[in-house]
Amino acid sequence: MDRPGFVIEPIEAQPTAQSLASLVDSTRALARPPISNFRVAAVGVGSSGRIYVGVNLEFPGLPLHHSVHAEQFLVTNLLLNGETSLTSFAVSAAPCGHCRQFLQELRDSENIQILITSDNNEEFTSLSDFLPHRFGPLDLFPEGSLFLLETRNNGLSLTTRTRMNHGDEDENLRSNNGVVCNGHGPVVDDEKLKIAALEAANASHAPYSGSPSGVALVDCDGKVYKGSYMESAAFNPSLGPVQAALVAFVAGGGGGYDGIVGAVLVEKEGGPVRQEETARLLMRSISVKYAGDEVRTQVH
Amino acid sequence: MLLPLHSSVSLISLFPLYWNTQNIHPQPSFIPSLTKSPLTTTIFSLLQKKKKKDNKKLTMDLKMDQPRFVIPSTEAQLLAQSSGLSSVTDVLPTLVPTAQSLARPPISKFPVAAVGAGKSGRIFIGVNLEFPGLPFHHTIHAEQFLVANLLLNSEPSLVSFAVSAAPCGHCRQFLQELPNATDLKILITNQTNPNFSPLSQFLNHRFGPRDLLPDSVPLLLEPHNHGLSLPNKFNSNDSDLKLAVAALEAANASHAPYSASPSGVAVMDCEGKVYRGSYIESAAYNPSLGPLQAAIVAYVAGGGGGYERIVAAVLVEKESALVKQEHTARLLLNAISPSCDFKALICSPKNGE
C-alpha cells in the first residue's frame, strides 16, 4: 500500500474520528525524529475540508528549540496550501504545552477539536479544555489584527541592491549578479529564490516583533520550497522561517536534507527579531552540500 | 512615614530602602498600616535591614543597592506574621508588582514576575528577559527564571508561586520537569478572584518526563551529577580556571535526560564576580532553557546590572553531544555583550564512559 502524502482529498464529506486516527497511524512513519525516535503525527481538517498531515522533525547537533512539532508542521502545511482555518485534528500523543500555546495564534482556537489517538476513544475535546486561562494573541495585539492563517500581505519589496551580512564575510557568498552556485548542483536562478522568499515573508505572521521573514530552499532538481515565519504571543513557540521551509520540503516529497543546495532568507531589517545567523547555523547543520550561499536581502 | 506609599513603591522597585532605626526587628507599630495595605508589605519585603548603633529617630535613607531575588526563610516568615497573613504562600502575590519592575522585556514591554515559595521556606523571584536582535527562542520567561533561580540555590522543591499573568503553554510545559508538577500551586494576580490552583488544572492530560524517561532517572531539582571533568591539557590563567570550574559544576548539575547532553555556562563580570547556569531540558524539547540563559538568570538575580558588564564566558559541553550549544551561545553573547571573551570547552566523563 502506498503511504499517503501530506495533503489528502477527503473521501467522505466529514472525516470521522476513525478515519483521522487511522491516517495518524499510517503517517507516523513520515516523521523524522532522530534524537528522540518518538514519532508523532497530527492529521487535521482545513477550512476546505481537505486533510493535512503534520509530523515532527528533529535536528541533531543543535539546541532543541530548532525542533518542529507535528502540530506546528500541520499548521504550516495549512498555510502553504492556502487554508484559512483548522477545524479539528487527530494526534498520536497529547499535544505538549508548547503546541497548545502555538495553536492559540489561530482565530477561534478555543473551538479546535482534538482527538488523541493513544487514548483509544473517539472523543474530540476542545482546545480550550487543554489550555484553560490561556495567554494568547489578544493579550498583546489589538482586536481586529489578523490571526495566523488569515490572508495577509506584509507589503515588503526588495531593494535594488542586495546587501550581504555585515560583520564577517562568508567567502562562499558570491556577489555576481543573480546566480547561486555552490558547485554541487545545477546553477539556480537566484532571482526565483529571492522572489519565493519574499512571497513567504509577505505571508509571514509576525505581529509581536513586526519582523516578518521568509525562506526559500532549492533542491538539486531545481525545485523551490518556501516557508513563512510564524510568531507566537508567547514568543518562544514561534516557528522559524527555515523550519517552515523545511516543512514545505518534507511535505513536498523532498527526500533527505542534503538534497538542499541553496537557500535565501528575506527579512525586514532593523526589527527586534533577526533570523539570519540562526538560519545559517541550521542550514549548515542539516546539509553538508549547502555551502553557505544564503543571501540576506534588505527589504522595505 | 513621610512619603506617600505609591511613590515609594516605584523607588523600591529597583533599590531596597535602608531604614536607620534603633530596632532591627520590624514591629507592626512602626509601619502603621502594615496589616491593612499590601503595598506596605511589598515595601517591607525588599528591605535590607541595617543595624545602627546610634540612637536615631526613624528616618529613611535611600541607598543604591541590588534588588534581591531570594528572601531567606526567617525573613519570609516575619513578612507573613507582620502582615497578619497566615503563611508565606499568602505573601507571594503581594510581592509580584514590585518584582515586575525587575523584568527586562525591551521587545514586548510586557513585564512578568513569578514569585515562588520553596520547600525550604525561602521566597524566590523570577522575571522575564528578552533579547533584541535574535530569534524569540532566546527569551527567558519569568517562570523559567524562577525555576533556574531555585536550581542555582539548591532548592529541593517549588511548592507554589504567584505570577502577574497566566503562564503560557510553553511554561506550563517547562514546569512539568518538576517532580511535584501536578500539585504545584499557581495563583494569577491579574485574575478577578485570584486563588491558588494546581498546575494539573492548567495543563491537563499532560505530556511529561515519564512519557520518555524510566522512573529511575532524576527529575528537575533532584540531585544530578554527570561526572564530567576538565580536559587534562587545559592550560589557563587563574580567572579562566575559575570560570571553567564554575561552568563544569554547572554542567554536572544540569538536567538533560532527553539528549544526554549536559552543559553549563559561567560568566564573569568586570569585577571578577562569577555567575553560573545549568542547561535545563524539557520533555517537549523546545521549552528547554539554554545554559547561557541560565547563567544570565544567575547574573540578573545576583545583581549583575547591564549585560555589557559581562566580560568573559565559558561553556562546558560534551563532544559529539546530540545537542550542541556553542554556536547558539556565541550568538546570544555577541548580541548582549559584543566584546565578551567566549570559550567553549569540551569535557568528558572521568573514566571515558
XYZ file of C-alpha atoms in Angstrom:
653
model
C 0.000 0.000 0.000
C 1.312 3.413 -0.872
C 1.809 5.744 2.037
C -0.418 8.806 1.843
C 1.180 12.122 1.072
C 0.859 15.199 3.215
C -2.348 16.516 1.606
C -5.312 14.201 1.224
C -8.588 14.772 -0.587
C -11.356 13.631 1.707
C -13.346 10.540 0.771
C -16.267 11.430 2.964
C -17.755 14.866 3.486
C -16.931 14.906 7.189
C -13.889 12.842 8.117
C -14.665 10.639 11.099
C -12.577 10.179 14.188
C -11.776 6.723 12.943
C -10.531 7.821 9.537
C -8.372 10.569 11.026
C -6.987 8.160 13.629
C -6.063 5.578 11.025
C -4.294 8.245 8.991
C -2.328 9.181 12.119
C -1.208 5.565 12.433
C -0.037 5.321 8.864
C 1.701 8.712 8.665
C 3.806 8.439 11.821
C 6.364 6.700 9.660
C 6.930 10.002 7.820
C 8.229 11.693 10.986
C 11.942 12.476 11.255
C 12.901 12.440 14.976
C 16.477 11.147 15.083
C 17.056 12.415 18.646
C 14.048 11.020 20.477
C 12.886 8.403 17.984
C 9.466 9.405 19.282
C 7.327 9.703 16.152
C 4.345 11.990 16.237
C 1.763 12.557 13.529
C -1.072 15.083 13.550
C -3.754 14.800 10.876
C -6.168 17.705 10.557
C -9.023 19.152 8.546
C -8.742 22.551 6.903
C -11.474 25.028 6.042
C -11.762 23.490 2.557
C -12.432 20.065 4.028
C -9.123 18.694 2.775
C -6.995 16.671 5.143
C -3.435 17.636 6.029
C -0.646 15.714 7.695
C 1.944 17.024 10.120
C 4.898 15.123 11.580
C 7.701 16.030 13.961
C 11.218 16.934 12.790
C 14.338 16.990 14.969
C 17.804 18.294 14.159
C 20.756 16.649 15.906
C 23.738 18.810 16.725
C 21.647 21.872 17.502
C 19.747 23.159 20.540
C 16.300 21.602 20.889
C 14.480 24.856 20.117
C 15.035 24.091 16.434
C 12.620 21.140 16.656
C 9.377 21.223 14.693
C 6.386 19.626 16.391
C 3.783 17.692 14.411
C 1.093 20.234 15.248
C 3.337 23.079 14.023
C 4.068 21.116 10.847
C 0.320 20.670 10.371
C -0.390 24.395 10.696
C 2.500 25.240 8.357
C 1.122 22.769 5.851
C -2.259 24.512 6.048
C -0.642 27.917 5.447
C 1.315 26.559 2.489
C -1.904 25.323 0.906
C -3.934 28.465 1.436
C -6.206 27.105 4.143
C -7.614 29.767 6.429
C -8.567 27.648 9.411
C -8.048 24.367 11.229
C -11.285 22.729 12.325
C -10.082 19.572 14.012
C -7.163 17.201 14.194
C -6.143 13.802 15.499
C -2.702 13.369 17.023
C -0.771 10.342 18.244
C 0.172 11.794 21.646
C -1.185 14.543 23.903
C -0.136 17.921 22.476
C 2.519 19.471 24.658
C 2.108 22.925 26.219
C 4.327 24.482 23.557
C 1.895 23.326 20.857
C -1.242 24.182 22.816
C 0.261 27.686 23.007
C 1.281 27.830 19.330
C -2.262 26.899 18.311
C -3.595 29.988 20.139
C -2.415 32.031 17.124
C -5.366 30.680 15.132
C -8.687 32.517 15.287
C -11.304 30.720 17.423
C -8.576 28.384 18.589
C -10.669 27.503 21.655
C -13.002 25.529 19.379
C -10.412 23.422 17.569
C -11.432 19.800 18.155
C -8.631 17.458 19.171
C -8.521 13.673 19.290
C -5.627 11.895 20.991
C -5.372 8.517 19.311
C -3.346 6.927 22.116
C -6.409 7.392 24.359
C -8.221 4.718 22.367
C -11.508 6.512 22.420
C -13.254 8.524 19.732
C -13.782 11.623 21.791
C -12.830 15.007 20.443
C -12.041 17.644 23.051
C -11.921 21.406 22.501
C -8.516 23.051 22.696
C -9.902 25.364 25.382
C -10.069 22.355 27.705
C -6.395 21.697 27.107
C -5.314 25.270 27.895
C -7.697 26.982 30.318
C -6.949 30.560 31.468
C -4.952 30.949 28.317
C -2.398 33.566 27.454
C -2.954 34.451 23.836
C -2.729 36.940 20.972
C -5.405 39.231 22.379
C -3.261 39.806 25.462
C -0.762 41.543 23.203
C -2.382 42.671 19.983
C -5.441 44.763 19.420
C -8.765 43.269 18.272
C -9.061 43.451 14.538
C -5.496 42.254 13.981
C -5.005 39.288 11.710
C -4.662 35.836 13.205
C -2.407 33.112 11.814
C -3.634 31.598 8.510
C -5.714 34.660 7.647
C -4.765 36.104 4.287
C -2.309 38.912 4.577
C 0.281 40.830 2.652
C 3.009 42.490 4.652
C 3.828 44.715 1.677
C 7.562 44.119 1.674
C 9.570 44.624 -1.500
C 13.183 44.014 -2.354
C 15.528 46.945 -2.626
C 17.509 47.260 -5.813
C 20.766 46.310 -4.164
C 21.423 43.068 -2.409
C 23.195 43.606 0.859
C 25.338 40.868 2.275
C 25.513 40.407 6.008
C 27.729 42.906 7.701
C 30.351 41.579 10.047
C 32.285 38.559 8.982
C 32.009 37.976 5.271
C 31.496 34.406 4.274
C 33.896 33.598 1.491
C 31.368 31.338 -0.137
C 28.983 34.171 -0.760
C 29.042 35.373 -4.333
C 28.306 38.883 -5.335
C 27.959 38.167 -9.042
C 24.505 39.084 -10.086
C 21.660 36.708 -9.760
C 23.435 33.370 -9.715
C 23.625 30.977 -6.803
C 26.035 28.174 -7.372
C 27.806 26.035 -4.867
C 29.314 23.518 -7.169
C 27.034 20.704 -6.099
C 24.160 21.037 -8.447
C 22.766 22.917 -11.389
C 23.084 26.645 -11.358
C 19.944 28.015 -9.783
C 18.311 31.286 -10.568
C 18.864 33.437 -7.521
C 16.024 35.726 -8.573
C 13.490 32.911 -8.434
C 14.608 32.011 -4.940
C 14.535 35.599 -3.774
C 11.032 36.105 -5.117
C 9.818 32.954 -3.403
C 11.421 34.019 -0.115
C 9.854 37.450 -0.463
C 6.414 35.920 -1.028
C 6.928 33.826 2.064
C 7.981 36.914 4.036
C 4.881 38.745 2.881
C 2.695 35.923 4.161
C 4.531 35.752 7.491
C 2.583 36.208 10.772
C 4.828 38.391 12.949
C 2.605 40.832 14.830
C 4.650 40.842 18.034
C 8.005 41.867 16.590
C 6.897 43.497 13.366
C 9.732 41.442 11.779
C 8.203 39.165 9.153
C 10.532 36.816 7.300
C 10.562 34.035 4.757
C 12.953 31.427 3.430
C 13.078 29.671 0.086
C 15.058 26.460 -0.426
C 16.085 24.822 -3.660
C 16.949 21.193 -4.183
C 19.278 19.594 -6.694
C 16.373 19.236 -9.147
C 15.792 22.950 -9.042
C 12.512 22.632 -7.158
C 11.799 25.539 -4.820
C 10.167 25.260 -1.403
C 9.169 28.256 0.666
C 8.268 28.857 4.286
C 6.960 31.796 6.315
C 7.995 32.724 9.841
C 5.088 32.313 12.284
C 5.191 34.069 15.604
C 3.583 33.105 18.904
C 2.292 35.577 21.502
C 4.364 33.629 23.998
C 7.446 34.251 21.836
C 9.388 31.001 22.286
C 6.918 28.724 20.462
C 7.397 30.817 17.278
C 8.336 28.760 14.213
C 11.407 29.998 12.329
C 11.349 30.607 8.569
C 13.901 27.876 7.813
C 11.779 25.435 9.785
C 8.718 26.460 7.795
C 10.600 25.975 4.524
C 11.798 22.555 5.689
C 8.170 21.633 6.324
C 7.444 22.573 2.714
C 10.434 20.488 1.638
C 9.354 17.394 3.587
C 5.680 17.794 2.678
C 6.657 18.319 -0.949
C 8.364 14.941 -1.026
C 11.826 16.435 -0.787
C 13.815 13.469 0.431
C 16.984 13.811 2.535
C 18.002 17.289 3.664
C 21.296 17.013 1.856
C 19.307 17.365 -1.325
C 19.025 21.055 -0.452
C 21.662 23.016 -2.322
C 20.658 26.610 -1.810
C 18.631 28.907 0.399
C 17.597 32.524 0.592
C 16.283 34.344 3.652
C 14.327 37.541 3.324
C 13.712 39.531 6.474
C 12.835 43.078 7.359
C 15.837 44.930 8.574
C 16.184 46.720 11.874
C 13.452 44.873 13.737
C 13.810 43.410 17.228
C 13.995 39.884 15.836
C 16.747 38.782 13.499
C 16.890 35.371 11.838
C 19.997 35.456 9.678
C 22.715 33.905 11.812
C 20.385 31.316 13.261
C 19.120 30.385 9.807
C 22.681 29.943 8.615
C 23.518 27.757 11.621
C 20.578 25.448 10.927
C 21.250 25.228 7.193
C 24.891 24.333 7.675
C 23.985 21.723 10.214
C 21.465 19.848 8.085
C 23.024 19.928 4.655
C 26.691 19.234 4.105
C 26.231 20.180 0.482
C 24.925 23.564 1.494
C 27.919 25.788 1.170
C 26.573 28.930 2.745
C 25.241 30.759 -0.249
C 22.494 32.258 1.784
C 21.839 35.784 0.742
C 20.313 38.212 3.170
C 18.312 40.828 1.440
C 17.242 44.182 2.658
C 13.566 44.826 2.305
C 11.176 47.666 2.718
C 6.160 57.634 57.122
C 6.872 60.720 55.184
C 6.408 59.622 51.600
C 3.149 58.587 50.007
C 3.122 54.844 49.531
C 2.772 54.897 45.777
C 5.910 56.870 45.061
C 7.815 54.691 47.476
C 6.876 51.598 45.591
C 8.370 52.803 42.350
C 11.627 53.723 44.086
C 11.757 50.446 45.882
C 11.093 48.514 42.808
C 14.724 48.797 41.918
C 16.517 49.535 45.124
C 15.904 48.410 48.633
C 15.370 51.091 51.240
C 17.695 51.239 54.170
C 15.991 52.091 57.403
C 18.035 53.759 60.096
C 16.467 52.672 63.270
C 17.379 51.522 66.702
C 15.358 48.422 66.277
C 16.354 45.929 63.672
C 13.387 43.727 64.207
C 10.466 45.271 62.443
C 7.364 45.580 64.566
C 3.906 46.325 63.282
C 3.910 49.501 65.319
C 6.461 51.323 63.205
C 4.747 50.643 59.933
C 1.276 51.639 60.983
C -0.731 50.404 58.071
C 1.153 47.157 57.593
C -1.730 44.874 58.310
C -4.070 46.778 56.073
C -2.172 47.530 52.927
C -0.495 45.004 50.656
C 1.663 47.838 49.378
C 3.410 48.245 52.697
C 4.084 44.561 52.724
C 5.735 44.943 49.365
C 7.929 47.734 50.614
C 8.879 45.723 53.657
C 9.834 42.630 51.761
C 12.619 44.201 49.798
C 14.115 45.973 52.783
C 17.638 45.203 53.682
C 17.752 45.734 57.409
C 20.683 47.686 58.664
C 21.650 47.950 62.298
C 22.733 51.362 63.530
C 24.407 51.804 66.877
C 23.481 55.392 67.373
C 20.107 56.253 68.610
C 18.306 57.857 65.711
C 14.703 58.582 65.068
C 13.057 56.708 62.305
C 14.308 58.155 59.058
C 14.516 56.829 55.598
C 17.761 56.585 53.688
C 17.811 55.809 50.070
C 20.826 53.755 49.255
C 21.523 52.392 45.823
C 21.939 48.681 46.117
C 20.984 45.472 44.443
C 17.468 44.167 44.218
C 17.012 40.770 45.787
C 15.805 37.628 44.090
C 15.945 35.347 47.138
C 14.381 36.093 50.525
C 15.626 33.902 53.395
C 13.066 31.778 55.189
C 13.202 33.611 58.539
C 12.527 36.882 56.775
C 9.748 35.295 54.748
C 8.125 34.126 57.983
C 8.435 37.595 59.502
C 6.845 39.073 56.424
C 3.859 36.793 56.803
C 3.499 37.415 60.521
C 3.836 41.167 60.404
C 1.339 41.414 57.565
C -1.144 39.363 59.525
C -1.073 36.666 56.859
C -1.355 33.045 57.798
C 1.501 31.729 55.697
C 4.370 32.594 53.408
C 2.193 31.479 50.476
C -0.170 34.375 51.111
C 2.726 36.830 50.930
C 3.658 35.783 47.386
C 1.010 37.739 45.448
C 1.846 40.914 47.354
C 5.422 40.819 46.078
C 4.525 40.448 42.405
C 4.019 44.112 41.440
C 7.379 45.210 42.782
C 9.121 42.203 41.295
C 7.690 43.097 37.871
C 9.864 46.204 37.862
C 12.927 43.930 37.810
C 11.888 42.396 34.481
C 13.810 43.235 31.301
C 11.382 42.935 28.336
C 12.581 45.557 25.835
C 10.686 43.934 22.951
C 7.185 43.403 24.324
C 7.385 45.902 27.187
C 5.250 43.293 28.975
C 6.938 42.718 32.358
C 6.138 39.442 34.085
C 7.107 38.378 37.580
C 6.712 34.991 39.229
C 7.267 34.867 42.986
C 7.597 31.391 44.434
C 7.897 29.583 47.750
C 10.442 26.810 48.083
C 10.085 23.876 50.430
C 12.916 25.370 52.494
C 10.703 28.357 53.278
C 12.662 30.748 51.092
C 10.952 33.052 48.619
C 12.358 33.269 45.087
C 11.700 35.797 42.353
C 11.651 35.224 38.602
C 11.206 37.826 35.861
C 11.138 37.737 32.073
C 14.165 38.675 29.964
C 14.051 39.455 26.232
C 16.955 39.863 23.835
C 16.546 42.103 20.794
C 18.398 41.205 17.636
C 17.847 37.447 17.977
C 15.064 34.958 17.318
C 12.425 34.690 20.037
C 13.593 31.307 21.281
C 16.300 33.047 23.313
C 13.630 34.632 25.526
C 13.544 33.682 29.208
C 10.101 33.526 30.804
C 9.545 34.559 34.427
C 8.565 31.026 35.412
C 11.754 29.661 33.818
C 13.815 32.316 35.619
C 12.120 31.289 38.864
C 12.956 27.602 38.383
C 16.535 28.363 37.304
C 16.836 30.532 40.424
C 15.741 27.601 42.571
C 18.257 25.295 40.893
C 21.027 27.844 41.369
C 20.230 27.999 45.084
C 19.905 24.215 45.506
C 16.269 24.499 46.490
C 14.837 20.978 46.522
C 11.249 21.832 45.644
C 8.929 24.579 44.386
C 5.704 24.467 46.371
C 3.734 27.389 44.939
C 4.071 30.635 43.038
C 2.154 33.787 42.219
C 2.525 35.252 38.736
C 1.383 38.506 37.142
C -0.223 36.915 34.075
C -1.467 33.465 33.112
C 1.501 31.175 32.436
C 1.748 30.426 28.750
C 1.698 26.856 27.443
C 5.483 26.883 26.998
C 5.905 27.498 30.740
C 3.176 25.098 31.810
C 5.142 22.513 29.823
C 8.540 23.550 31.225
C 7.180 23.197 34.767
C 6.326 19.528 34.058
C 10.006 18.752 34.634
C 9.465 19.248 38.373
C 8.729 16.117 40.434
C 5.607 17.632 42.039
C 4.367 19.210 38.801
C 0.765 18.051 39.163
C 0.423 19.583 42.643
C 2.391 22.798 42.133
C 0.079 25.639 43.215
C -0.277 28.688 40.991
C -2.034 31.999 41.527
C -2.520 34.537 38.725
C -2.630 38.034 40.174
C -4.418 39.727 37.238
C -7.460 37.454 37.520
C -10.688 38.729 39.008
C -10.691 36.395 42.000
C -7.161 35.118 42.275
C -6.659 31.828 44.053
C -4.103 29.023 44.104
C -4.885 26.146 41.738
C -2.729 23.115 40.930
C -0.712 23.031 37.705
C -2.659 19.926 36.649
C -5.660 22.192 36.063
C -3.629 24.442 33.776
C -2.213 21.579 31.712
C -4.412 18.537 31.942
C -3.710 15.322 30.023
C -0.107 16.344 30.110
C 2.856 15.215 28.083
C 5.658 14.926 30.608
C 9.024 13.432 31.590
C 7.667 9.973 32.358
C 6.359 9.666 28.803
C 10.005 9.446 27.780
C 12.021 8.504 30.887
C 12.078 5.461 33.178
C 11.301 6.053 36.872
C 14.945 5.747 37.831
C 16.001 8.950 36.046
C 16.075 12.016 38.342
C 13.730 14.913 37.646
C 14.486 18.630 37.818
C 15.807 19.907 41.188
C 16.648 16.336 42.246
C 20.388 15.759 42.571
C 22.281 15.309 39.309
C 25.955 14.650 38.709
C 27.167 13.861 35.235
C 30.756 13.322 36.307
C 32.346 15.494 33.633
C 35.866 16.768 34.197
C 38.062 19.369 32.560
C 40.384 18.202 29.796
C 43.894 17.264 31.007
C 45.628 19.667 28.753
C 43.610 22.602 29.984
C 46.131 25.415 30.350
C 44.840 28.556 31.836
C 45.340 31.577 33.941
C 43.505 31.914 37.227
C 40.379 33.658 36.037
C 39.973 31.263 33.122
C 40.244 28.342 35.503
C 37.746 29.898 37.898
C 35.261 30.276 35.055
C 35.944 26.813 33.690
C 35.437 25.156 37.061
C 32.175 27.036 37.587
C 30.930 26.090 34.109
C 31.902 22.483 34.743
C 29.995 22.412 38.044
C 27.003 23.884 36.269
C 27.239 21.272 33.511
C 27.460 18.473 36.053
C 24.306 19.738 37.744
C 22.361 20.198 34.507
C 19.094 18.407 33.740
C 19.471 16.896 30.278
C 17.943 13.422 30.365
C 16.434 13.541 26.875
C 19.580 14.204 24.892
C 22.272 13.075 27.354
C 23.905 16.431 26.555
C 24.633 18.129 29.871
C 26.037 21.639 29.608
C 26.800 24.654 31.726
C 27.947 28.227 31.300
C 29.786 30.535 33.655
C 30.080 34.273 33.033
C 32.308 36.807 34.717
C 31.592 40.491 35.156
C 34.075 43.352 35.127
C 34.559 42.996 38.887
C 35.577 39.377 38.533
C 32.394 38.002 40.020
C 31.310 34.683 38.525
C 27.763 33.566 37.817
C 26.876 30.111 36.553
C 23.914 28.409 34.962
C 22.942 24.843 34.128
C 21.129 23.711 30.995
C 17.553 22.615 31.824
C 15.838 20.367 29.297
C 12.127 19.866 28.699
C 10.463 16.612 27.639
C 8.805 18.658 24.917
C 12.231 19.825 23.718
C 11.532 23.392 22.603
C 10.822 24.843 26.076
C 14.338 23.801 27.222
C 16.368 26.585 28.867
C 19.861 27.034 27.403
C 22.924 27.115 29.675
C 23.785 30.698 28.778
C 20.213 31.699 29.568
C 20.574 30.032 32.974
C 23.844 31.893 33.574
C 22.156 35.171 32.639
C 19.469 34.364 35.207
C 22.238 33.951 37.797
C 23.738 37.232 36.655
C 20.497 39.202 36.916
C 19.498 37.506 40.171
C 22.973 38.172 41.538
C 22.554 41.885 40.952
C 24.680 41.908 37.817
C 23.490 45.109 36.197
C 23.766 45.748 32.469
C 24.767 42.829 30.223
C 27.678 44.758 28.781
C 29.444 44.258 32.128
C 29.877 40.586 31.253
C 33.461 40.344 30.071
C 34.134 36.616 29.834
C 32.184 33.406 29.463
C 32.918 29.715 29.327
C 30.641 26.950 28.053
C 31.204 23.337 29.018
C 29.582 20.602 26.935
C 30.334 17.076 25.775
C 31.967 16.228 22.488
C 29.617 14.791 19.864
C 26.641 15.584 22.048
C 23.263 15.232 20.349
C 22.547 18.795 21.380
C 25.334 21.359 20.927
C 25.152 24.810 22.452
C 28.355 26.544 21.356
C 27.289 28.498 18.275
C 23.961 29.484 19.760
C 25.576 30.676 22.994
C 28.052 32.697 20.970
C 25.228 34.336 19.042
C 23.470 35.438 22.218
C 26.658 36.640 23.845
C 27.575 38.694 20.767
C 24.177 40.341 20.937
C 24.266 41.304 24.617
C 27.978 41.892 25.182
C 29.878 42.084 21.899
C 33.333 42.440 23.416
C 32.903 39.468 25.757
C 35.574 36.790 25.551
C 33.988 33.372 24.982
C 35.497 29.889 25.222
C 33.806 26.570 24.643
C 35.322 23.605 26.485
C 34.689 20.021 25.559
C 34.593 17.861 28.672
C 34.203 14.144 29.133
C 33.187 11.850 31.954
C 36.227 10.905 34.044
C 36.504 7.298 33.088
C 35.779 7.857 29.446
C 32.360 6.253 29.597
